[in-house]
Coordinates of C-alpha atoms in Angstrom, one line a residue:
M1 CA 76.4 38.2 101.6
I2 CA 75.9 41.9 101.8
L3 CA 78.5 44.5 102.7
K4 CA 77.8 48.1 101.7
K5 CA 80.9 50.3 101.2
T6 CA 81.6 53.7 99.7
I7 CA 84.5 54.3 97.4
V8 CA 87.5 56.0 99.0
M9 CA 90.2 56.9 96.5
L10 CA 92.8 58.8 98.7
G11 CA 95.5 58.8 96.0
A12 CA 94.9 55.2 95.1
S13 CA 96.0 53.5 91.9
V14 CA 93.1 51.9 90.0
I15 CA 93.9 48.5 88.7
A16 CA 91.4 46.5 86.7
G17 CA 88.4 48.1 88.4
S18 CA 89.9 47.7 91.8
S19 CA 91.5 50.2 94.2
L20 CA 94.9 49.3 95.6
F21 CA 96.3 50.9 98.7
V22 CA 99.7 50.3 100.3
L23 CA 99.6 51.1 104.0
P24 CA 102.8 52.4 105.5
V25 CA 104.4 50.8 108.4
A26 CA 103.7 52.8 111.6
N27 CA 106.0 50.8 113.8
H28 CA 109.3 52.7 113.9
T29 CA 111.2 49.5 114.7
A30 CA 110.2 47.9 111.4
S31 CA 113.0 47.9 108.8
A32 CA 112.7 48.8 105.2
K33 CA 112.9 45.0 104.5
S34 CA 109.6 44.4 106.2
E35 CA 107.4 41.7 104.5
T36 CA 104.5 42.8 102.4
I37 CA 101.3 40.8 101.9
N38 CA 98.3 41.3 99.7
F39 CA 94.7 41.3 101.1
W40 CA 91.7 41.0 98.8
Y41 CA 88.7 42.7 100.2
G42 CA 85.2 42.5 98.7
G43 CA 83.4 45.8 98.4
D44 CA 83.6 49.2 96.8
G45 CA 86.2 50.8 99.0
D46 CA 88.5 50.1 102.0
K47 CA 87.7 52.9 104.5
D48 CA 86.1 50.4 107.0
I49 CA 89.0 47.9 107.0
K50 CA 92.0 50.3 106.5
P51 CA 92.3 51.4 110.2
I52 CA 92.3 47.8 111.3
I53 CA 95.0 46.8 108.8
K54 CA 97.0 49.9 109.9
A55 CA 96.9 48.5 113.5
F56 CA 98.1 45.1 112.3
T57 CA 101.1 46.7 110.6
K58 CA 101.9 48.8 113.7
K59 CA 101.8 45.6 115.8
T60 CA 103.7 43.3 113.5
G61 CA 105.7 45.4 111.1
I62 CA 104.1 43.5 108.2
K63 CA 103.0 45.8 105.4
V64 CA 99.6 45.0 103.8
T65 CA 98.3 46.1 100.4
I66 CA 94.5 46.2 100.3
Q67 CA 92.9 45.4 96.9
S68 CA 89.2 46.4 97.1
I69 CA 87.2 44.5 94.5
P70 CA 83.4 44.9 93.8
W71 CA 81.4 41.9 94.9
S72 CA 80.1 41.5 91.3
Q73 CA 83.6 40.7 90.1
Y74 CA 85.1 39.2 93.3
N75 CA 84.5 35.5 93.0
D76 CA 85.5 35.3 89.3
K77 CA 88.7 37.1 90.1
L78 CA 89.5 34.6 92.9
L79 CA 88.9 31.6 90.6
T80 CA 91.1 33.2 88.0
A81 CA 93.8 33.8 90.6
A82 CA 93.6 30.2 91.8
A83 CA 93.9 28.9 88.2
S84 CA 97.1 30.9 87.7
K85 CA 98.3 30.2 91.2
S86 CA 98.9 33.9 91.6
G87 CA 96.7 36.2 93.6
P88 CA 96.2 37.5 97.2
D89 CA 97.8 36.2 100.3
V90 CA 94.7 36.7 102.5
L91 CA 91.1 37.1 101.3
V92 CA 87.5 37.4 102.3
V93 CA 85.2 34.5 101.4
G94 CA 81.5 34.9 101.2
T95 CA 79.6 32.4 103.4
T96 CA 78.0 30.6 100.4
E97 CA 81.2 30.3 98.4
M98 CA 83.3 27.8 100.4
P99 CA 82.6 24.8 98.3
N100 CA 83.7 26.6 95.1
M101 CA 86.8 28.0 96.9
V102 CA 87.8 24.6 98.2
S103 CA 87.2 22.7 94.9
S104 CA 89.2 25.3 92.9
K105 CA 92.0 25.1 95.5
T106 CA 91.7 28.8 96.1
V107 CA 91.9 28.6 99.9
M108 CA 94.3 26.8 102.2
N109 CA 93.3 24.0 104.7
I110 CA 93.9 25.6 108.1
S111 CA 92.6 22.8 110.3
K112 CA 95.9 22.3 112.0
Y113 CA 96.0 25.9 113.1
V114 CA 92.4 25.8 114.3
K115 CA 93.1 22.7 116.4
K116 CA 96.3 24.1 118.0
D117 CA 95.2 27.6 118.9
K118 CA 92.5 28.0 121.5
K119 CA 92.0 31.6 120.6
I120 CA 90.5 30.6 117.2
S121 CA 88.6 27.5 118.5
P122 CA 85.3 27.0 116.8
S123 CA 83.6 27.1 120.2
N124 CA 84.4 30.9 120.4
F125 CA 82.2 31.7 117.4
F126 CA 78.5 31.3 116.6
E127 CA 77.9 27.8 115.3
G128 CA 76.2 29.1 112.1
S129 CA 79.3 31.1 111.2
V130 CA 81.7 28.2 111.9
N131 CA 79.7 26.0 109.6
T132 CA 80.4 28.4 106.7
T133 CA 84.2 27.9 107.2
K134 CA 84.1 24.1 106.9
Y135 CA 84.0 21.7 104.0
S136 CA 84.2 17.9 104.1
G137 CA 85.1 18.1 107.8
K138 CA 88.1 20.4 107.3
Y139 CA 88.5 24.1 108.1
Y140 CA 89.4 26.6 105.4
A141 CA 88.7 30.0 107.0
L142 CA 88.0 31.8 110.3
P143 CA 84.6 33.5 110.9
W144 CA 85.0 37.3 110.5
Y145 CA 81.6 39.1 110.5
V146 CA 78.1 37.7 110.6
E147 CA 74.6 38.7 109.8
T148 CA 71.2 37.0 110.3
R149 CA 67.6 37.9 109.5
V150 CA 65.0 39.1 111.9
L151 CA 61.5 40.6 111.7
Y152 CA 61.2 44.4 111.4
Y153 CA 57.8 45.7 112.4
R154 CA 55.8 48.9 113.1
K155 CA 54.9 48.8 116.8
D156 CA 52.3 51.6 116.4
L157 CA 50.5 50.0 113.5
L158 CA 50.4 46.5 115.0
K159 CA 49.0 48.0 118.2
E160 CA 46.2 49.5 116.1
V161 CA 45.1 46.1 115.0
G162 CA 45.3 44.5 118.4
Y163 CA 48.9 43.4 118.7
N164 CA 51.0 44.7 121.6
Q165 CA 54.1 42.8 120.5
A166 CA 55.6 41.2 117.4
P167 CA 54.0 38.0 116.1
K168 CA 55.7 35.0 117.6
T169 CA 54.2 32.2 115.4
W170 CA 53.4 31.7 111.8
S171 CA 49.7 31.8 112.6
Q172 CA 50.1 35.1 114.4
L173 CA 52.2 36.5 111.6
Y174 CA 49.6 35.7 109.0
K175 CA 46.6 36.9 111.0
A176 CA 48.3 40.2 111.8
A177 CA 49.4 40.7 108.2
L178 CA 45.9 40.1 107.0
K179 CA 44.4 42.6 109.5
L180 CA 47.0 45.2 108.5
S181 CA 46.2 44.7 104.8
K182 CA 42.5 45.7 105.4
R183 CA 43.5 49.3 106.3
G184 CA 42.8 50.5 102.7
S185 CA 43.8 50.3 99.1
N186 CA 47.4 49.3 98.3
M187 CA 48.0 48.5 102.0
Y188 CA 49.7 45.3 103.0
G189 CA 50.8 43.6 106.2
F190 CA 54.0 41.7 105.4
N191 CA 56.6 41.4 102.6
V192 CA 57.3 38.0 101.1
D193 CA 60.8 38.9 99.6
A194 CA 60.8 38.0 95.9
S195 CA 64.4 39.1 95.5
E196 CA 66.0 37.1 98.3
P197 CA 67.1 33.6 97.2
T198 CA 67.2 32.2 100.8
F199 CA 63.7 33.4 101.8
G200 CA 61.6 30.3 101.0
F201 CA 64.3 27.9 102.2
M202 CA 64.5 29.7 105.5
F203 CA 60.7 29.2 106.0
A204 CA 61.0 25.6 104.8
R205 CA 63.5 24.8 107.5
Q206 CA 61.1 26.4 110.1
N207 CA 58.6 23.8 108.9
G208 CA 60.9 20.9 109.4
A209 CA 62.4 20.6 105.8
T210 CA 65.7 19.0 105.0
L211 CA 66.8 20.9 101.9
I212 CA 69.4 18.5 100.6
K213 CA 69.6 14.9 101.6
N214 CA 72.2 12.4 100.4
G215 CA 73.0 14.8 97.5
K216 CA 69.4 15.1 96.4
A217 CA 67.0 18.1 96.7
Q218 CA 64.0 17.7 98.9
F219 CA 62.1 20.7 97.7
D220 CA 59.0 18.7 96.5
K221 CA 58.5 17.1 99.9
K222 CA 55.6 18.1 102.2
P223 CA 57.6 20.3 104.6
M224 CA 58.9 22.7 101.9
V225 CA 55.7 22.5 99.8
N226 CA 53.6 23.5 102.8
A227 CA 56.0 26.3 103.7
I228 CA 55.8 27.8 100.2
S229 CA 52.0 27.4 100.2
Y230 CA 52.0 29.3 103.5
L231 CA 53.9 32.2 101.9
H232 CA 51.7 32.1 98.8
K233 CA 48.7 32.6 101.1
F234 CA 50.0 36.0 102.0
V235 CA 50.2 37.0 98.3
K236 CA 47.0 35.3 97.2
N237 CA 44.9 37.0 99.9
G238 CA 46.4 40.4 99.6
A239 CA 48.4 40.4 102.9
A240 CA 51.6 40.8 100.9
P241 CA 52.5 42.4 97.5
K242 CA 53.0 40.0 94.6
Q243 CA 56.3 41.5 93.7
D244 CA 58.7 44.2 94.7
L245 CA 56.9 47.6 94.9
K246 CA 60.1 49.5 94.1
L247 CA 59.6 51.8 97.1
T248 CA 62.1 53.4 99.4
I249 CA 62.2 52.4 103.1
G250 CA 60.5 55.7 103.9
Q251 CA 57.7 55.0 101.4
S252 CA 57.1 51.3 102.4
F253 CA 57.9 51.1 106.1
G254 CA 57.7 54.8 107.1
G255 CA 54.7 57.1 106.9
N256 CA 51.4 55.1 106.9
G257 CA 53.3 51.9 106.6
K258 CA 52.3 50.3 103.3
V259 CA 54.4 47.3 104.3
P260 CA 54.7 47.4 108.1
M261 CA 56.4 44.0 108.6
F262 CA 59.3 42.5 106.7
I263 CA 62.3 40.3 107.2
S264 CA 65.9 41.5 106.7
G265 CA 69.4 41.8 108.1
P266 CA 71.2 44.4 110.2
W267 CA 72.0 46.7 107.3
M268 CA 68.4 47.9 107.4
M269 CA 68.8 49.4 110.8
N270 CA 70.6 52.5 109.6
S271 CA 68.3 53.0 106.6
I272 CA 65.3 53.1 108.9
E273 CA 66.9 55.4 111.4
T274 CA 68.0 57.9 108.7
D275 CA 65.4 57.6 105.9
S276 CA 62.0 56.4 107.4
G277 CA 61.1 59.5 109.4
L278 CA 60.0 57.2 112.3
K279 CA 60.6 57.7 116.0
N280 CA 62.5 55.0 117.8
N281 CA 59.4 53.9 119.7
Q282 CA 57.4 53.5 116.5
W283 CA 59.2 50.4 115.2
G284 CA 61.1 47.4 116.5
V285 CA 62.9 44.2 115.6
A286 CA 62.1 40.7 116.9
Q287 CA 63.2 37.2 116.4
L288 CA 61.5 35.4 113.6
P289 CA 58.0 34.0 114.2
A290 CA 58.3 30.2 114.7
G291 CA 56.9 27.5 112.5
K292 CA 56.3 24.0 113.7
D293 CA 60.0 23.3 113.8
G294 CA 61.2 26.6 115.3
N295 CA 62.3 29.9 114.0
T296 CA 65.7 29.1 112.3
S297 CA 67.1 32.1 110.4
N298 CA 69.8 32.4 107.7
T299 CA 73.4 33.0 108.6
G300 CA 75.4 35.2 106.2
G301 CA 78.5 37.3 106.4
G302 CA 82.1 36.9 105.6
D303 CA 85.1 34.7 106.5
I304 CA 88.8 35.2 106.4
A305 CA 91.0 32.7 104.5
V306 CA 94.6 32.3 103.3
F307 CA 95.3 31.9 99.6
N308 CA 96.3 28.3 98.9
Y309 CA 99.3 29.3 96.8
T310 CA 100.7 32.1 99.0
K311 CA 104.4 32.2 99.4
K312 CA 104.0 34.2 102.6
K313 CA 102.2 31.7 104.7
A314 CA 103.4 32.8 108.2
A315 CA 102.5 36.5 107.7
S316 CA 99.2 35.6 106.1
I317 CA 98.2 33.4 109.0
K318 CA 99.1 36.3 111.4
L319 CA 96.8 38.6 109.5
M320 CA 93.9 36.1 109.4
K321 CA 94.2 35.5 113.2
F322 CA 94.5 39.2 113.9
L323 CA 91.3 40.0 112.0
S324 CA 89.5 37.3 114.0
T325 CA 90.3 38.9 117.4
K326 CA 87.7 40.6 119.6
S327 CA 89.3 44.0 119.2
S328 CA 89.5 43.7 115.4
Q329 CA 85.9 42.5 115.1
L330 CA 84.6 45.2 117.3
A331 CA 86.5 47.9 115.4
Y332 CA 85.1 46.5 112.1
Y333 CA 81.6 46.6 113.5
K334 CA 82.0 50.2 114.6
N335 CA 83.3 51.1 111.1
S336 CA 80.9 49.1 109.0
D337 CA 78.0 47.8 111.1
S338 CA 79.1 44.3 110.2
M339 CA 78.4 42.2 113.3
P340 CA 81.1 40.2 115.1
T341 CA 81.1 36.4 115.0
L342 CA 83.0 36.1 118.3
K343 CA 80.4 35.5 121.0
S344 CA 82.6 37.2 123.6
A345 CA 82.4 40.5 121.6
W346 CA 78.7 40.9 122.2
T347 CA 79.3 42.0 125.8
D348 CA 80.8 45.3 124.5
K349 CA 78.7 48.4 125.1
S350 CA 78.7 49.2 121.4
L351 CA 76.4 46.2 121.0
S352 CA 74.2 46.9 124.0
D353 CA 71.2 48.4 122.2
S354 CA 68.1 46.3 122.7
K355 CA 67.4 46.2 118.9
I356 CA 71.0 45.0 118.2
Q357 CA 70.7 42.3 120.9
V358 CA 67.7 40.8 119.0
F359 CA 70.2 39.9 116.3
R360 CA 72.5 38.3 118.9
N361 CA 69.7 36.2 120.2
Q362 CA 68.6 35.2 116.7
L363 CA 72.2 34.1 115.9
N364 CA 71.7 31.3 118.5
N365 CA 69.2 29.8 116.0
S366 CA 70.6 30.6 112.6
E367 CA 72.2 28.4 109.9
P368 CA 73.8 29.0 106.5
M369 CA 72.3 27.6 103.4
P370 CA 73.6 24.2 102.3
L371 CA 77.3 24.3 101.4
I372 CA 77.2 22.9 97.9
K373 CA 78.9 24.3 94.8
Q374 CA 75.7 24.9 92.9
W375 CA 73.8 26.8 95.7
D376 CA 74.0 30.2 94.1
E377 CA 72.4 28.9 90.9
I378 CA 69.8 27.0 92.9
G379 CA 68.9 30.2 94.7
T380 CA 68.4 32.0 91.4
N381 CA 66.2 29.2 90.1
Y382 CA 64.1 29.3 93.3
L383 CA 63.3 33.0 92.6
Q384 CA 62.1 32.0 89.2
A385 CA 59.9 29.2 90.7
W386 CA 58.5 31.7 93.2
Q387 CA 57.5 34.1 90.4
E388 CA 55.5 31.3 88.8
I389 CA 53.6 30.8 92.0
A390 CA 53.2 34.4 93.0
L391 CA 52.4 36.0 89.7
K392 CA 50.8 33.2 87.7
N393 CA 49.2 31.3 90.7
S394 CA 50.8 28.1 89.5
S395 CA 50.4 24.9 91.5
V396 CA 52.9 25.0 94.4
Q397 CA 53.3 21.2 94.3
K398 CA 53.9 21.0 90.5
T399 CA 56.2 24.0 90.5
M400 CA 58.3 22.6 93.4
T401 CA 58.4 19.2 91.8
S402 CA 59.8 20.8 88.6
F403 CA 62.2 22.9 90.6
T404 CA 63.4 19.7 92.4
E405 CA 64.0 17.9 89.1
Q406 CA 65.9 21.0 87.8
T407 CA 68.0 21.1 90.9
N408 CA 69.0 17.4 90.9
K409 CA 70.1 17.7 87.3
L410 CA 72.2 20.6 88.2
I411 CA 73.7 18.8 91.2
N412 CA 74.5 15.7 89.0
K413 CA 76.2 17.6 86.2

């Protein structure tokens, strides 16, 4: 999950590396005895969420303190809070963290609220987002913001090698990337992301892979092995760099386009617009090229949950629901570029740009990574396995077999 924030101190007290703000009640009818709840927010500042919380206070009279905690510390602080049964009332949960949050009893089971209130019915949200809020058939959060991955490409450079539109299949992606890599020394066509833990798994799903089946990893099976072999072909034949080139977006995607195609999320839109030096008609975004089993992307983002040990359940439920409304999600998008999970919000004019709508269409075919407690560690281990393949030209089958055995030991701990 990625959420880029800037630090806003505005007279805040700094507590254990976190910024704590108490928002005043703007509703003149609220009494001095108004209830106060605590909201834990992952990021480096609260400027994007603060206006929305202020609107909640104005509407309900409920005061909210916002404790902004860097993502690098966030999950550990939540687990510590759960162990002590003392922490926030409402919290953000990363889309890969639900199994750990449930098993540690950090988050409250909200299934009865989801079933009773049509406004928060799962059918209102993108399916991929809803799947990140569930564990063992029960609901523990509401979808808040969402991101998925699409293909970024240089329209002008692709046209020069005979492509008037973005590649639509794996075959087209490879052929186009290979042609683009022939433009000269240190030129490539596509980036196989060596720093993104979900990258290989996303392609494996497009090739028909079931990642985890009956509690066992399937990474050594033909669908995933062939997907990783496909990605290795880019590196092996010079169509993709072997590792991160450590270039800015202006150096890699802008200018002569050393890497004119890559896969990423919506946060890259602003970087390209401000730092690449490209005109709007020189680049585009497209849904992912399809493998034999479609073009499934990865769902990320954040969910809103209630702390399992809160003593202010009613007020906490109110805030959770408020943040999941159309108006709140649109306001958060306008403040942060974090896309709404409510499907109805996507008719708003702020999301009408054709590039933005590509993400909306991709969200119809996007799923989160498997919701198991060990997934973050599995992702880290995948990156190490990929390095063996990309840098040392190790056997894909042997490497993935070893990775599978490593994963199953981890799952069975």
